[in-house]
N, CA, C and O atoms as a MOPAC input file, in Angstrom:
PM7 MOZYME 1SCF
protein

 N     75.56700 1    93.42300 1   129.27000 1
 C     75.29100 1    94.70500 1   128.67400 1
 C     76.54800 1    95.57400 1   128.64300 1
 O     76.76900 1    96.32900 1   127.69600 1
 N     77.36700 1    95.46000 1   129.69100 1
 C     78.58400 1    96.24900 1   129.72800 1
 C     79.53200 1    95.84100 1   128.60000 1
 O     80.21300 1    96.68700 1   128.02000 1
 N     79.57400 1    94.55500 1   128.29500 1
 C     80.43000 1    94.05400 1   127.22100 1
 C     79.94800 1    94.60000 1   125.87800 1
 O     80.76000 1    94.95700 1   125.02400 1
 N     78.63400 1    94.66600 1   125.69100 1
 C     78.08400 1    95.20100 1   124.44100 1
 C     78.51700 1    96.64900 1   124.24200 1
 O     78.90400 1    97.03000 1   123.13800 1
 N     78.45700 1    97.45400 1   125.28800 1
 C     78.84200 1    98.85300 1   125.14600 1
 C     80.34200 1    99.02300 1   124.93500 1
 O     80.77100 1   100.00600 1   124.33000 1
 N     81.13900 1    98.08800 1   125.42300 1
 C     82.57300 1    98.13800 1   125.12800 1
 C     82.82300 1    97.89500 1   123.64300 1
 O     83.67800 1    98.54400 1   123.04000 1
 N     82.07800 1    96.96300 1   123.05300 1
 C     82.21700 1    96.69300 1   121.61500 1
 C     81.74800 1    97.89400 1   120.80200 1
 O     82.37900 1    98.26800 1   119.81400 1
 N     80.63500 1    98.49600 1   121.22300 1
 C     80.11500 1    99.67500 1   120.52500 1
 C     81.10300 1   100.82800 1   120.63700 1
 O     81.32700 1   101.54800 1   119.66400 1
 N     81.69600 1   101.01000 1   121.81600 1
 C     82.66700 1   102.07800 1   122.00700 1
 C     83.87800 1   101.89600 1   121.10000 1
 O     84.35700 1   102.86500 1   120.51000 1
 N     84.37800 1   100.67000 1   120.98000 1
 C     85.50100 1   100.40200 1   120.09000 1
 C     85.13300 1   100.72000 1   118.64600 1
 O     85.94100 1   101.28200 1   117.90700 1
 N     83.93300 1   100.36800 1   118.24900 1
 C     83.47500 1   100.66600 1   116.90100 1
 C     83.38000 1   102.17300 1   116.66300 1
 O     83.78000 1   102.66300 1   115.60700 1
 N     82.85300 1   102.90000 1   117.63700 1
 C     82.71200 1   104.35800 1   117.51000 1
 C     84.07800 1   105.02500 1   117.42600 1
 O     84.28900 1   105.91600 1   116.60200 1
 N     84.99700 1   104.59800 1   118.27100 1
 C     86.34000 1   105.20100 1   118.27000 1
 C     87.02600 1   104.97700 1   116.93000 1
 O     87.57700 1   105.91600 1   116.35500 1
 N     87.00000 1   103.75600 1   116.42700 1
 C     87.64800 1   103.48600 1   115.13700 1
 C     86.96600 1   104.22200 1   113.99600 1
 O     87.63500 1   104.70600 1   113.08200 1
 N     85.63600 1   104.31100 1   114.04000 1
 C     84.91700 1   105.04300 1   112.99200 1
 C     85.34600 1   106.50500 1   112.96700 1
 O     85.68000 1   107.03300 1   111.90700 1
 N     85.34000 1   107.16000 1   114.12100 1
 C     85.66100 1   108.58500 1   114.14400 1
 C     87.13400 1   108.87100 1   113.88900 1
 O     87.46500 1   109.91000 1   113.31800 1
 N     88.01900 1   107.98100 1   114.29500 1
 C     89.42900 1   108.18300 1   113.95200 1
 C     89.64400 1   108.09200 1   112.44600 1
 O     90.39200 1   108.88400 1   111.87200 1
 N     88.99600 1   107.13700 1   111.81700 1
 C     89.12200 1   107.00700 1   110.36900 1
 C     88.43300 1   108.15600 1   109.65000 1
 O     88.94800 1   108.66200 1   108.65300 1
 N     87.27500 1   108.57300 1   110.14500 1
 C     86.57700 1   109.69800 1   109.52400 1
 C     87.40800 1   110.97400 1   109.61600 1
 O     87.41800 1   111.78000 1   108.68600 1
 N     88.10100 1   111.15800 1   110.73000 1
 C     88.93100 1   112.35000 1   110.86800 1
 C     90.12900 1   112.32200 1   109.93600 1
 O     90.67000 1   113.37600 1   109.59900 1
 N     90.56100 1   111.12700 1   109.50700 1
 C     91.65200 1   111.04900 1   108.54100 1
 C     91.19200 1   111.44700 1   107.13300 1
 O     91.96100 1   112.03100 1   106.36900 1
 N     89.94500 1   111.13300 1   106.79400 1
 C     89.44700 1   111.37400 1   105.45100 1
 C     88.68800 1   112.68300 1   105.29400 1
 O     88.37900 1   113.07500 1   104.16900 1
 N     88.38100 1   113.36500 1   106.38200 1
 C     87.65800 1   114.63500 1   106.27900 1
 C     88.14200 1   115.57900 1   107.36800 1
 O     88.99900 1   115.22600 1   108.17900 1
 N     87.59000 1   116.76400 1   107.37600 1
 C     88.01600 1   117.75800 1   108.36100 1
 C     87.35700 1   117.47700 1   109.71200 1
 O     86.36600 1   116.75200 1   109.80500 1
 N     87.94100 1   118.07700 1   110.76100 1
 C     87.37100 1   117.89200 1   112.09100 1
 C     85.98800 1   118.51300 1   112.18300 1
 O     85.13700 1   118.01300 1   112.91800 1
 N     85.75000 1   119.59100 1   111.45200 1
 C     84.43100 1   120.22400 1   111.50600 1
 C     83.35900 1   119.29300 1   110.94600 1
 O     82.24300 1   119.25100 1   111.46400 1
 N     83.68900 1   118.55300 1   109.89700 1
 C     82.75000 1   117.56700 1   109.35000 1
 C     82.53400 1   116.44500 1   110.34600 1
 O     81.41000 1   115.97400 1   110.52400 1
 N     83.60100 1   116.01700 1   110.99100 1
 C     83.49400 1   114.94000 1   111.96800 1
 C     82.58800 1   115.34100 1   113.12400 1
 O     81.73500 1   114.55800 1   113.54200 1
 N     82.76300 1   116.54500 1   113.64100 1
 C     81.92300 1   117.00800 1   114.74200 1
 C     80.50300 1   117.31300 1   114.29500 1
 O     79.57100 1   117.21500 1   115.09300 1
 N     80.32400 1   117.68100 1   113.03600 1
 C     78.98100 1   117.98300 1   112.53600 1
 C     78.11300 1   116.73300 1   112.46400 1
 O     76.91300 1   116.80200 1   112.73200 1
 N     78.69600 1   115.60000 1   112.11000 1
 C     77.92300 1   114.36900 1   111.97900 1
 C     77.94600 1   113.53600 1   113.26000 1
 O     77.32800 1   112.47200 1   113.31100 1
 N     78.64500 1   114.00100 1   114.28800 1
 C     78.82000 1   113.20900 1   115.50100 1
 C     77.51200 1   112.72200 1   116.13400 1
 O     77.39800 1   111.52400 1   116.39300 1
 N     76.51500 1   113.58500 1   116.39900 1
 C     75.30100 1   113.08300 1   117.06600 1
 C     74.53400 1   112.06500 1   116.22000 1
 O     74.05700 1   111.05500 1   116.73800 1
 N     74.41900 1   112.33100 1   114.92600 1
 C     73.70100 1   111.42400 1   114.03500 1
 C     74.41000 1   110.08100 1   113.93500 1
 O     73.77700 1   109.03000 1   114.02900 1
 N     75.69700 1   110.11700 1   113.75000 1
 C     76.47300 1   108.88200 1   113.57700 1
 C     76.53300 1   108.09000 1   114.87400 1
 O     76.52100 1   106.85900 1   114.84600 1
 N     76.59600 1   108.77100 1   116.00000 1
 C     76.61200 1   108.08100 1   117.28300 1
 C     75.35900 1   107.23500 1   117.46000 1
 O     75.44300 1   106.07400 1   117.85900 1
 N     74.20000 1   107.81200 1   117.16700 1
 C     72.95200 1   107.05500 1   117.26600 1
 C     72.86600 1   105.96600 1   116.20900 1
 O     72.36200 1   104.87500 1   116.47500 1
 N     73.35600 1   106.26000 1   115.00800 1
 C     73.31800 1   105.27600 1   113.93400 1
 C     74.19900 1   104.06300 1   114.25200 1
 O     73.79300 1   102.92400 1   114.01800 1
 N     75.38900 1   104.30200 1   114.78100 1
 C     76.28100 1   103.19500 1   115.12400 1
 C     75.66000 1   102.34400 1   116.22800 1
 O     75.72500 1   101.11600 1   116.17300 1
 N     75.05700 1   102.98800 1   117.23300 1
 C     74.40500 1   102.23800 1   118.29900 1
 C     73.26800 1   101.38300 1   117.74400 1
 O     73.12600 1   100.22000 1   118.12100 1
 N     72.46300 1   101.95000 1   116.85700 1
 C     71.35700 1   101.20500 1   116.26000 1
 C     71.86200 1   100.04200 1   115.40500 1
 O     71.31900 1    98.94000 1   115.48000 1
 N     72.88300 1   100.27600 1   114.60200 1
 C     73.43100 1    99.22000 1   113.74900 1
 C     74.03400 1    98.10100 1   114.60100 1
 O     73.89000 1    96.92700 1   114.25700 1
 N     74.70000 1    98.43900 1   115.69600 1
 C     75.27100 1    97.40300 1   116.57000 1
 C     74.17200 1    96.58700 1   117.24400 1
 O     74.31700 1    95.37500 1   117.40200 1
 N     73.08100 1    97.22700 1   117.64100 1
 C     71.96000 1    96.49100 1   118.24100 1
 C     71.33900 1    95.55000 1   117.22600 1
 O     71.05200 1    94.39500 1   117.53900 1
 N     71.12900 1    96.04500 1   116.00200 1
 C     70.56600 1    95.19100 1   114.94900 1
 C     71.52200 1    94.04500 1   114.61800 1
 O     71.08700 1    92.91300 1   114.41200 1
 N     72.80700 1    94.33500 1   114.56800 1
 C     73.80300 1    93.30500 1   114.28300 1
 C     73.78200 1    92.21000 1   115.33900 1
 O     73.83000 1    91.02500 1   115.01000 1
 N     73.71000 1    92.60300 1   116.61100 1
 C     73.63400 1    91.60500 1   117.67800 1
 C     72.38800 1    90.74200 1   117.53200 1
 O     72.43800 1    89.53100 1   117.74900 1
 N     71.27000 1    91.36300 1   117.16500 1
 C     70.04100 1    90.60300 1   116.96400 1
 C     70.13700 1    89.63300 1   115.80600 1
 O     69.66200 1    88.50200 1   115.90200 1
 N     70.74500 1    90.06000 1   114.71400 1
 C     70.88700 1    89.19400 1   113.54100 1
 C     71.86300 1    88.05600 1   113.82400 1
 O     71.66400 1    86.93500 1   113.35600 1
 N     72.91600 1    88.34000 1   114.58800 1
 C     73.92700 1    87.31400 1   114.86900 1
 C     73.38900 1    86.17100 1   115.72400 1
 O     73.98400 1    85.09500 1   115.76100 1
 N     72.28000 1    86.39200 1   116.40500 1
 C     71.68700 1    85.31500 1   117.19700 1
 C     71.20400 1    84.16100 1   116.32300 1
 O     71.09000 1    83.02700 1   116.78800 1
 N     70.91900 1    84.46000 1   115.04600 1
 C     70.37800 1    83.45700 1   114.14600 1
 C     71.43500 1    82.72300 1   113.32800 1
 O     71.09600 1    81.82300 1   112.55900 1
 N     72.70600 1    83.08700 1   113.47800 1
 C     73.76500 1    82.48600 1   112.67700 1
 C     74.76800 1    81.74900 1   113.55000 1
 O     74.95000 1    82.07400 1   114.72300 1
 N     75.40800 1    80.76100 1   112.96500 1
 C     76.45700 1    80.01400 1   113.63500 1
 C     77.66300 1    80.92900 1   113.85400 1
 O     77.86600 1    81.89100 1   113.11300 1
 N     78.45000 1    80.62200 1   114.86800 1
 C     79.57000 1    81.48700 1   115.24100 1
 C     80.59700 1    81.66300 1   114.12400 1
 O     81.24700 1    82.70500 1   114.04700 1
 N     80.75000 1    80.66300 1   113.26300 1
 C     81.77100 1    80.77900 1   112.20900 1
 C     81.36800 1    81.77700 1   111.12100 1
 O     82.21500 1    82.18800 1   110.32800 1
 N     80.09800 1    82.17400 1   111.06800 1
 C     79.63700 1    83.13500 1   110.06800 1
 C     79.51700 1    84.55700 1   110.60600 1
 O     79.08700 1    85.44900 1   109.87400 1
 N     79.88400 1    84.79300 1   111.86300 1
 C     79.67900 1    86.10400 1   112.45900 1
 C     80.42400 1    87.22000 1   111.73500 1
 O     79.86000 1    88.29500 1   111.53300 1
 N     81.66900 1    86.99600 1   111.34100 1
 C     82.42900 1    88.04100 1   110.64400 1
 C     81.78500 1    88.38200 1   109.30800 1
 O     81.71300 1    89.55200 1   108.93200 1
 N     81.32200 1    87.37600 1   108.59700 1
 C     80.66900 1    87.62100 1   107.30600 1
 C     79.38700 1    88.41200 1   107.49100 1
 O     79.09700 1    89.31100 1   106.70100 1
 N     78.61800 1    88.09500 1   108.51600 1
 C     77.37200 1    88.82000 1   108.76800 1
 C     77.66300 1    90.27300 1   109.13200 1
 O     76.95500 1    91.17300 1   108.68100 1
 N     78.69400 1    90.51600 1   109.94200 1
 C     79.06000 1    91.88500 1   110.31200 1
 C     79.42600 1    92.68700 1   109.06300 1
 O     79.02000 1    93.84200 1   108.93700 1
 N     80.17800 1    92.10200 1   108.14600 1
 C     80.57400 1    92.83400 1   106.94300 1
 C     79.41800 1    92.98600 1   105.95100 1
 O     79.37700 1    93.96400 1   105.20400 1
 N     78.49100 1    92.04600 1   105.93100 1
 C     77.30200 1    92.20600 1   105.08000 1
 C     76.45200 1    93.36200 1   105.59700 1
 O     75.95300 1    94.16600 1   104.80900 1
 N     76.28700 1    93.45000 1   106.90400 1
 C     75.52400 1    94.56500 1   107.46500 1
 C     76.25200 1    95.88000 1   107.23500 1
 O     75.60600 1    96.89400 1   106.97100 1
 N     77.58300 1    95.89500 1   107.32800 1
 C     78.35300 1    97.10900 1   107.03200 1
 C     78.17200 1    97.51300 1   105.57400 1
 O     78.09000 1    98.70300 1   105.27200 1
 N     78.11000 1    96.55000 1   104.67500 1
 C     77.88000 1    96.85000 1   103.26200 1
 C     76.49400 1    97.45200 1   103.04800 1
 O     76.34100 1    98.41800 1   102.30100 1
 N     75.48600 1    96.88000 1   103.70500 1
 C     74.13300 1    97.41700 1   103.56300 1
 C     74.02400 1    98.83200 1   104.12500 1
 O     73.32200 1    99.67400 1   103.56400 1
 N     74.71700 1    99.09200 1   105.22700 1
 C     74.68500 1   100.43500 1   105.81000 1
 C     75.42900 1   101.43300 1   104.93300 1
 O     75.02700 1   102.59300 1   104.84400 1
 N     76.50100 1   101.00400 1   104.29000 1
 C     77.33000 1   101.94000 1   103.52300 1
 C     76.83900 1   102.18500 1   102.10000 1
 O     77.38500 1   103.05000 1   101.41600 1
 N     75.83100 1   101.45600 1   101.62900 1
 C     75.35600 1   101.63200 1   100.24700 1
 C     74.97800 1   103.08200 1    99.92200 1
 O     75.34800 1   103.56200 1    98.85100 1
 N     74.25800 1   103.80600 1   100.79300 1
 C     73.92500 1   105.19100 1   100.42900 1
 C     75.12700 1   106.12700 1   100.33400 1
 O     75.02300 1   107.20300 1    99.74500 1
 N     76.26500 1   105.73200 1   100.90500 1
 C     77.43400 1   106.60900 1   100.95300 1
 C     78.51200 1   106.24400 1    99.94200 1
 O     79.61200 1   106.79300 1   100.00800 1
 N     78.23200 1   105.32200 1    98.99600 1
 C     79.28900 1   104.83500 1    98.11600 1
 C     80.01000 1   105.88800 1    97.28500 1
 O     81.20300 1   105.71000 1    97.04100 1
 N     79.39500 1   106.95100 1    96.83800 1
 C     80.20400 1   107.94300 1    96.10200 1
 C     81.27500 1   108.61300 1    96.96900 1
 O     82.26200 1   109.13000 1    96.44500 1
 N     81.08400 1   108.60600 1    98.28500 1
 C     82.01200 1   109.29900 1    99.17300 1
 C     82.89000 1   108.30600 1    99.93000 1
 O     82.41200 1   107.56200 1   100.78600 1
 N     84.16800 1   108.30700 1    99.60400 1
 C     85.12200 1   107.43600 1   100.29400 1
 C     85.26700 1   107.86400 1   101.75500 1
 O     85.60600 1   107.05100 1   102.61500 1
 N     85.00800 1   109.14800 1   102.02700 1
 C     85.16500 1   109.67100 1   103.38300 1
 C     84.21200 1   109.01300 1   104.37100 1
 O     84.48500 1   109.02400 1   105.57100 1
 N     83.10300 1   108.44000 1   103.90900 1
 C     82.18600 1   107.75900 1   104.81900 1
 C     82.21500 1   106.24700 1   104.68200 1
 O     81.94900 1   105.53900 1   105.65400 1
 N     82.53000 1   105.73900 1   103.50900 1
 C     82.51000 1   104.28500 1   103.29900 1
 C     83.63900 1   103.60400 1   104.06300 1
 O     83.40800 1   102.60200 1   104.74100 1
 N     84.83100 1   104.12300 1   103.96500 1
 C     85.98100 1   103.51400 1   104.64700 1
 C     85.78400 1   103.51800 1   106.17200 1
 O     86.03500 1   102.49400 1   106.80800 1
 N     85.34600 1   104.63000 1   106.78100 1
 C     85.11700 1   104.57800 1   108.22500 1
 C     84.03000 1   103.58600 1   108.64100 1
 O     84.11300 1   103.01500 1   109.72900 1
 N     83.02300 1   103.37000 1   107.80900 1
 C     81.99200 1   102.38800 1   108.14300 1
 C     82.60600 1   100.99200 1   108.20800 1
 O     82.32500 1   100.23100 1   109.13300 1
 N     83.43900 1   100.65800 1   107.23100 1
 C     84.07900 1    99.33500 1   107.25500 1
 C     85.08900 1    99.21000 1   108.39200 1
 O     85.20000 1    98.14300 1   108.99600 1
 N     85.82100 1   100.26900 1   108.69200 1
 C     86.77100 1   100.21600 1   109.80700 1
 C     86.01700 1   100.08900 1   111.12400 1
 O     86.45900 1    99.37900 1   112.02800 1
 N     84.87500 1   100.77500 1   111.23900 1
 C     84.03300 1   100.60500 1   112.42400 1
 C     83.51700 1    99.18200 1   112.54300 1
 O     83.43800 1    98.64000 1   113.64500 1
 N     83.16500 1    98.57100 1   111.41300 1
 C     82.71900 1    97.17500 1   111.43400 1
 C     83.84900 1    96.24700 1   111.86000 1
 O     83.62000 1    95.29100 1   112.60200 1
 N     85.06500 1    96.52000 1   111.39800 1
 C     86.22000 1    95.72700 1   111.82600 1
 C     86.42800 1    95.88800 1   113.33300 1
 O     86.70900 1    94.91400 1   114.03200 1
 N     86.29000 1    97.12200 1   113.83100 1
 C     86.41800 1    97.35800 1   115.26500 1
 C     85.36700 1    96.60700 1   116.06100 1
 O     85.65400 1    96.06200 1   117.12700 1
 N     84.15200 1    96.58000 1   115.54100 1
 C     83.08800 1    95.84900 1   116.22200 1
 C     83.37300 1    94.35100 1   116.21600 1
 O     83.16700 1    93.66600 1   117.21700 1
 N     83.84800 1    93.85300 1   115.08400 1
 C     84.16900 1    92.42200 1   114.98800 1
 C     85.33300 1    92.06400 1   115.90800 1
 O     85.31000 1    91.01900 1   116.55800 1
 N     86.33700 1    92.91100 1   115.96500 1
 C     87.46300 1    92.67600 1   116.87500 1
 C     86.97100 1    92.71100 1   118.31900 1
 O     87.37800 1    91.88700 1   119.13800 1
 N     86.09700 1    93.66600 1   118.62900 1
 C     85.53400 1    93.72100 1   119.97700 1
 C     84.73400 1    92.46800 1   120.30500 1
 O     84.77000 1    91.99200 1   121.43900 1
 N     84.01600 1    91.93100 1   119.33300 1
 C     83.25900 1    90.70000 1   119.56600 1
 C     84.20300 1    89.54300 1   119.87200 1
 O     83.91600 1    88.71400 1   120.73500 1
 N     85.31700 1    89.48800 1   119.17300 1
 C     86.26300 1    88.37000 1   119.39700 1
 C     87.02800 1    88.53800 1   120.71300 1
 O     87.23800 1    87.56300 1   121.43500 1
 N     87.44500 1    89.76600 1   121.02700 1
 C     88.21500 1    89.98600 1   122.25200 1
 C     87.36100 1    89.84200 1   123.50500 1
 O     87.82700 1    89.33700 1   124.52600 1
 N     86.12700 1    90.28000 1   123.42500 1
 C     85.26200 1    90.27200 1   124.59600 1
 C     84.21500 1    89.16800 1   124.51700 1
 O     83.08900 1    89.33600 1   124.98700 1
 N     84.59000 1    88.04100 1   123.92200 1
 C     83.64100 1    86.91800 1   123.77900 1
 C     83.17900 1    86.45400 1   125.15500 1
 O     83.95700 1    86.37100 1   126.10500 1
 N     81.90600 1    86.16100 1   125.22500 1
 C     81.30200 1    85.79800 1   126.50800 1
 C     81.21500 1    84.29000 1   126.71200 1
 O     80.25700 1    83.79700 1   127.30700 1
 N     82.17000 1    83.58900 1   126.24200 1
 C     82.14300 1    82.16600 1   126.52700 1
 C     82.39400 1    81.27400 1   125.40700 1
 O     82.38700 1    80.05500 1   125.57600 1

């Protein structure tokens, strides 16, 4: 469980750093509680979905889920890019903190 939260933390940090580059800090802090819960929920769902796929498809599944999550935000680059960067952070965390 501790490893899972390390991956989620890496995803959250990368998401908010990228969001702060594309928007103001006030916007970043305004969406913080909602996005924090959303990222946690998406990471839990991603872990559940990854149980059904072979290890070589994990990166593709992470990016497919990131695409599905980002569909409502496509007109706004300020939210789409951070979602994908957060997904990259989560995928990197999965590879660095692999459990065996």
